[in-house]
Short mmCIF file of N, CA, C and O in Angstrom, two decimals:
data_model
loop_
_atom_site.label_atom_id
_atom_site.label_comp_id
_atom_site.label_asym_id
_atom_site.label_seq_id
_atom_site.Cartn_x
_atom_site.Cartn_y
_atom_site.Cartn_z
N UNK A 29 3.20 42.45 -40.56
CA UNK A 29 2.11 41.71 -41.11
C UNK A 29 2.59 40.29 -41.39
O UNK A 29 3.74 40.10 -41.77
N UNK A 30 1.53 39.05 -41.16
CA UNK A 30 2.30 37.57 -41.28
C UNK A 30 1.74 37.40 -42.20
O UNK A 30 0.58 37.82 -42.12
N UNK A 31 2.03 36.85 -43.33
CA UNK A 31 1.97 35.65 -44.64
C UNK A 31 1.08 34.52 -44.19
O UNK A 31 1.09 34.39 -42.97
N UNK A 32 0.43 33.80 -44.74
CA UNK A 32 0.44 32.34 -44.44
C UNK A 32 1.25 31.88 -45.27
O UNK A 32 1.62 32.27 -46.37
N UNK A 33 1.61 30.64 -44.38
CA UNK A 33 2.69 29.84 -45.05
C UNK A 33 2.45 28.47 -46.36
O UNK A 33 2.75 27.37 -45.90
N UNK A 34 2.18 28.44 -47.17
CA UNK A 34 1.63 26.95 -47.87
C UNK A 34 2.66 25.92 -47.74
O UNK A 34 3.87 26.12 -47.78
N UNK A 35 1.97 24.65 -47.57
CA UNK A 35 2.37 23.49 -46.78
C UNK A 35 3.59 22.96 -48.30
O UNK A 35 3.26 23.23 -49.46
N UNK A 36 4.54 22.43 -48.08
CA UNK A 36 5.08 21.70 -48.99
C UNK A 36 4.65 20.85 -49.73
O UNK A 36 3.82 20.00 -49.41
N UNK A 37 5.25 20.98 -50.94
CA UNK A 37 4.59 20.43 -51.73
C UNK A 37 4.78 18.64 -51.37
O UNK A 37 5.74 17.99 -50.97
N UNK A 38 3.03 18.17 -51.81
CA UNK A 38 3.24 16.75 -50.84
C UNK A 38 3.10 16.54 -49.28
O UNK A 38 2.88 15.40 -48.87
N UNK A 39 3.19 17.42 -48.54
CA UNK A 39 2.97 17.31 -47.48
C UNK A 39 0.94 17.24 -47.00
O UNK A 39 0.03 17.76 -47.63
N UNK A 40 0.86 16.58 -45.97
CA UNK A 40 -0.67 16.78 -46.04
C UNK A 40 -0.71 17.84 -44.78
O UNK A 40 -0.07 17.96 -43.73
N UNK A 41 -1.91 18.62 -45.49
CA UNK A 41 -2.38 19.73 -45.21
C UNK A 41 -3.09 20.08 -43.82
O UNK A 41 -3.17 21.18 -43.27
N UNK A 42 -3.69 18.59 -43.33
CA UNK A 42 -4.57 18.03 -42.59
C UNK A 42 -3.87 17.80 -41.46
O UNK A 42 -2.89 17.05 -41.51
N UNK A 43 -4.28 18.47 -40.17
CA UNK A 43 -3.41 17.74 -39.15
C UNK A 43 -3.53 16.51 -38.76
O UNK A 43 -4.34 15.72 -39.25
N UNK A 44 -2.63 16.21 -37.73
CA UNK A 44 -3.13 14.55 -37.06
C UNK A 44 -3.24 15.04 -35.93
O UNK A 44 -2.58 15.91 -35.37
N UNK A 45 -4.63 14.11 -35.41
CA UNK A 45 -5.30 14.21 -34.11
C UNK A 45 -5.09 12.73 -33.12
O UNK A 45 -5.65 11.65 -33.27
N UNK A 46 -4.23 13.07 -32.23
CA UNK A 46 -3.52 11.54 -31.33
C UNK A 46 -5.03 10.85 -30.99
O UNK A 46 -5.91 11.57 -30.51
N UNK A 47 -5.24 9.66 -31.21
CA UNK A 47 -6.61 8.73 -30.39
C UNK A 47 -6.51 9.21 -29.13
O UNK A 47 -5.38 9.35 -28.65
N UNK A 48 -7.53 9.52 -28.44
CA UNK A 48 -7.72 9.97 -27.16
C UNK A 48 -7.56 8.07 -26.37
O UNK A 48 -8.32 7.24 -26.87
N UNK A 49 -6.90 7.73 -25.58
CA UNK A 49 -6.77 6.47 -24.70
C UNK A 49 -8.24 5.95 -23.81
O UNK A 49 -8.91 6.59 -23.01
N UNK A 50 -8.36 4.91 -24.18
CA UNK A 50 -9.43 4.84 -22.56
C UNK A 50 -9.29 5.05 -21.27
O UNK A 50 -10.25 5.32 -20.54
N UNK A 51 -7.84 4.93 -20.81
CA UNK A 51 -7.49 5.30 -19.47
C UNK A 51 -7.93 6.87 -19.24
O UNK A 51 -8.25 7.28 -18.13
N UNK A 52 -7.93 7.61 -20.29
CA UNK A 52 -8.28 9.03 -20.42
C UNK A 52 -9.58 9.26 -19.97
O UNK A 52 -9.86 10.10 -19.12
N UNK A 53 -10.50 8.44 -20.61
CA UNK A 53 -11.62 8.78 -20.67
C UNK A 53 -12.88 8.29 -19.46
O UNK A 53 -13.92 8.87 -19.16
N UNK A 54 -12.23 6.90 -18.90
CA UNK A 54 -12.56 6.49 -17.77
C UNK A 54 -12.50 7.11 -16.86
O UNK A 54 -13.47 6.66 -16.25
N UNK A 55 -12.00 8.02 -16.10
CA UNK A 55 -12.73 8.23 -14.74
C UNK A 55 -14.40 9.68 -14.78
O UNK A 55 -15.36 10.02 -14.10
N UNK A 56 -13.57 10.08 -16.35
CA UNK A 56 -15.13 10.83 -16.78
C UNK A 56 -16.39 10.38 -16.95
O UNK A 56 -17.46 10.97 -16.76
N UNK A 57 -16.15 9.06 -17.40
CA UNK A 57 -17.03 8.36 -17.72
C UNK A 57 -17.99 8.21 -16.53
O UNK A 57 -19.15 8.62 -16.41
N UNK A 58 -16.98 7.31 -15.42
CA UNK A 58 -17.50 6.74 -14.06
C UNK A 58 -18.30 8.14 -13.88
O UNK A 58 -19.50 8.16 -14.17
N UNK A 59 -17.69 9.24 -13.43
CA UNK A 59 -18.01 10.72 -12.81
C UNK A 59 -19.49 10.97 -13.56
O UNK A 59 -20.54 10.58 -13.06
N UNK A 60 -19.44 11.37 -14.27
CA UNK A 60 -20.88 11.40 -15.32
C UNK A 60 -21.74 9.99 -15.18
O UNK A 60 -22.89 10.34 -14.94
N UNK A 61 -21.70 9.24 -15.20
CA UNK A 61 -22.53 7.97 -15.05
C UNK A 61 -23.15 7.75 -13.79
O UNK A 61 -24.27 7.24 -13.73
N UNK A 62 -22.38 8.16 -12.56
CA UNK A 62 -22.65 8.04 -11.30
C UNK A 62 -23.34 9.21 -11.19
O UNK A 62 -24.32 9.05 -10.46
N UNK A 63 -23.20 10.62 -11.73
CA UNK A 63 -24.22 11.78 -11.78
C UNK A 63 -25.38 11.30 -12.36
O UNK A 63 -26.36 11.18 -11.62
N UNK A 64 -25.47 11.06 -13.31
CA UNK A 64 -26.65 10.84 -14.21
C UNK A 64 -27.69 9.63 -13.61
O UNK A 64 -28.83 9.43 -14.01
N UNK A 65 -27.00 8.87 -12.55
CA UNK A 65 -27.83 8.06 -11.89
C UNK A 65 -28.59 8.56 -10.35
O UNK A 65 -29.69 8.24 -9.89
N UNK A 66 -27.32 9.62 -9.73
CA UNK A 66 -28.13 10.43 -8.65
C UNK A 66 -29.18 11.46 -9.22
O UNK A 66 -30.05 11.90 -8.46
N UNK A 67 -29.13 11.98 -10.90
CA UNK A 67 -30.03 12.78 -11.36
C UNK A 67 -31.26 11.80 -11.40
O UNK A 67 -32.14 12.22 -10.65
N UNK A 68 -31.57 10.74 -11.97
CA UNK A 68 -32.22 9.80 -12.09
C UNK A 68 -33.32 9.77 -10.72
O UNK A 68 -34.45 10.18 -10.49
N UNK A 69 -32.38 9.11 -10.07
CA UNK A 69 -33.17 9.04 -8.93
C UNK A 69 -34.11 9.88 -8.17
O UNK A 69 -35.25 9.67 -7.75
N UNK A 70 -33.07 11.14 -8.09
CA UNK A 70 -33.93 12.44 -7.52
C UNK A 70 -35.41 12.79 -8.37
O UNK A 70 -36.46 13.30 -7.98
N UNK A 71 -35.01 12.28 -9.63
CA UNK A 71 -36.07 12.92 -10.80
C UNK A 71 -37.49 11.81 -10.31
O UNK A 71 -38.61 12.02 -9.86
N UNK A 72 -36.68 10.54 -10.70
CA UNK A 72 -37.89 9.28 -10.99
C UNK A 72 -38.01 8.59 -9.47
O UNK A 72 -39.15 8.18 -9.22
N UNK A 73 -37.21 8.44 -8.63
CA UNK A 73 -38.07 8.14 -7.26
C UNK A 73 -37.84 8.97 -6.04
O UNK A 73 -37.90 8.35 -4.99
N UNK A 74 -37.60 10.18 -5.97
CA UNK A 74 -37.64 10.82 -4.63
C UNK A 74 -39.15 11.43 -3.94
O UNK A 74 -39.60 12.54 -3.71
N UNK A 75 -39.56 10.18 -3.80
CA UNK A 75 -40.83 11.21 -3.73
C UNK A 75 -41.58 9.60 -2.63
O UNK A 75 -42.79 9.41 -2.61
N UNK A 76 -40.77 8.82 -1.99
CA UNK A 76 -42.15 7.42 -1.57
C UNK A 76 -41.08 7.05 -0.03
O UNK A 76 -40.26 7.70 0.61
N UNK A 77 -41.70 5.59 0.06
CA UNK A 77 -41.22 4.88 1.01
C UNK A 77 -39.58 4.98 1.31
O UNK A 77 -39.02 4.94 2.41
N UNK A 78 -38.90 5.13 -0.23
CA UNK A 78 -37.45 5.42 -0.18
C UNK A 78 -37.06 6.51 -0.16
O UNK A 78 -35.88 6.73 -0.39
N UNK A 79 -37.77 7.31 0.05
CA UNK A 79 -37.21 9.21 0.31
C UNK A 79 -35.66 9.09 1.10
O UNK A 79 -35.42 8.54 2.17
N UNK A 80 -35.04 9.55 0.49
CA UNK A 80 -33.13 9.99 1.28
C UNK A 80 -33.72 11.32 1.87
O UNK A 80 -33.34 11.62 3.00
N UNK A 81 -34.70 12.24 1.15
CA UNK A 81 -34.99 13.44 2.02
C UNK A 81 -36.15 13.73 2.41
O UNK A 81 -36.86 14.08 1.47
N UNK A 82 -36.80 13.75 3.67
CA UNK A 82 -38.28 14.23 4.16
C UNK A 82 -38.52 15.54 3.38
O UNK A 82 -37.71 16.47 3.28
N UNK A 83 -39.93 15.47 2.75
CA UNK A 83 -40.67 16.21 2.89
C UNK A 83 -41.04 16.10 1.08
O UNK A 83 -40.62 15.36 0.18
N UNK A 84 -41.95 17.13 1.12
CA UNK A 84 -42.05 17.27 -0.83
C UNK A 84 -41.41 18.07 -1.37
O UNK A 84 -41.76 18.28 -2.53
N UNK A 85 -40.25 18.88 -0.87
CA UNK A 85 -39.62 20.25 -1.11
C UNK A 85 -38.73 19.32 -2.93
O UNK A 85 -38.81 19.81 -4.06
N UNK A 86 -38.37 18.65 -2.73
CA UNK A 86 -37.48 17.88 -4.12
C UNK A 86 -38.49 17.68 -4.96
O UNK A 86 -38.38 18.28 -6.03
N UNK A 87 -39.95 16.69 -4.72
CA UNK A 87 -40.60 16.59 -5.28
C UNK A 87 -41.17 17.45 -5.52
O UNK A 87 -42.22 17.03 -6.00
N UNK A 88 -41.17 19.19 -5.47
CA UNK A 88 -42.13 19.66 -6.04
C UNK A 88 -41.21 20.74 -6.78
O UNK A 88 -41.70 21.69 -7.39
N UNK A 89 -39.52 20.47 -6.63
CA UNK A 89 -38.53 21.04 -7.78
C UNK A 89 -38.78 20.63 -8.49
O UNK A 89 -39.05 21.22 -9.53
N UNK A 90 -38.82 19.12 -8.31
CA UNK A 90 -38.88 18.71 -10.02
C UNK A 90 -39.47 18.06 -10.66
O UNK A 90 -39.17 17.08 -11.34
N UNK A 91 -40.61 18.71 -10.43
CA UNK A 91 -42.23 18.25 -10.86
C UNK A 91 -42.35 18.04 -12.16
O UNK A 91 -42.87 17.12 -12.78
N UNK A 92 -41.76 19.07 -12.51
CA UNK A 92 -42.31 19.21 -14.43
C UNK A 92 -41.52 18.27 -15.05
O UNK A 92 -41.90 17.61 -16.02
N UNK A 93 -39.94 18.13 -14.31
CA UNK A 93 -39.02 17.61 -15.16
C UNK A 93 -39.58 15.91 -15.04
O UNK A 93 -39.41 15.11 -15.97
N UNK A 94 -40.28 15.53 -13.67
CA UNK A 94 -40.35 14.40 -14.01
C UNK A 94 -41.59 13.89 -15.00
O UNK A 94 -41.62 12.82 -15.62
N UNK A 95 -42.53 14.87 -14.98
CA UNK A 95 -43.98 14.87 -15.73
C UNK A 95 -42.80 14.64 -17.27
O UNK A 95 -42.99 13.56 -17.84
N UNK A 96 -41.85 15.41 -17.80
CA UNK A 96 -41.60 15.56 -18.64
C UNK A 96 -40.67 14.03 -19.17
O UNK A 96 -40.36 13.68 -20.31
N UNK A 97 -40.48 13.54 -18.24
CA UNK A 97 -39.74 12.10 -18.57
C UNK A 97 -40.49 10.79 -18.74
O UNK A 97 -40.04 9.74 -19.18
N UNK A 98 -42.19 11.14 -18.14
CA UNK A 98 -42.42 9.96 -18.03
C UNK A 98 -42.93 9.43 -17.47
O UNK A 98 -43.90 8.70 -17.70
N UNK A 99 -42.14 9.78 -16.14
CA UNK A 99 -42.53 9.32 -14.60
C UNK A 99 -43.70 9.69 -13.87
O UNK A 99 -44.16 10.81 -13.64
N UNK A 100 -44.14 8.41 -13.51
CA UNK A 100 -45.85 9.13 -12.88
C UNK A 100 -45.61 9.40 -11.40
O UNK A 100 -44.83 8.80 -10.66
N UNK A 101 -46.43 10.43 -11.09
CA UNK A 101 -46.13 11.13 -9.70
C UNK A 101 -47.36 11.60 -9.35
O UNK A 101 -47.32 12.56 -8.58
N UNK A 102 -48.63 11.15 -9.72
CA UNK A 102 -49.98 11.54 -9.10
C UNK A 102 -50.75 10.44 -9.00
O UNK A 102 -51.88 10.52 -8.53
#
């Protein structure tokens, strides 16, 4: 059976958490930002003159989601 141990007296109790770096956090950033802009698009213009894909098969996935953002589509 283990004990817990109590911290010395004076010692803080609290760990330390290292600052996460920006070099860290940058290429997540880019990765997610560049998603969230192909989500964008598909949502708010796949559907006109700039279609990347023929037909209404996208536009009628994500019908609701774009009704739900905003975006007019009728």
């Amino acid at each position: 059976m283990t004990h817990p141990v109590a911290p010395a007296p004076g010692a803080s109790a609290t760990p330390v958490v290292a600052p996460i770096s920006l070099k860290a956090i940058a290429p997540w950033a880019v990765f997610f930002g560049i998603l969230m802009l192909v989500l964008l698009y598909f949502v708010g213009a796949e559907q006109g003159a700039s279609a990347v894909i023929s037909g209404e098969s996208v536009h009628e996935w994500l019908h609701d989601g774009r009704h739900l953002l905003g975006f007019p589509c009728h």
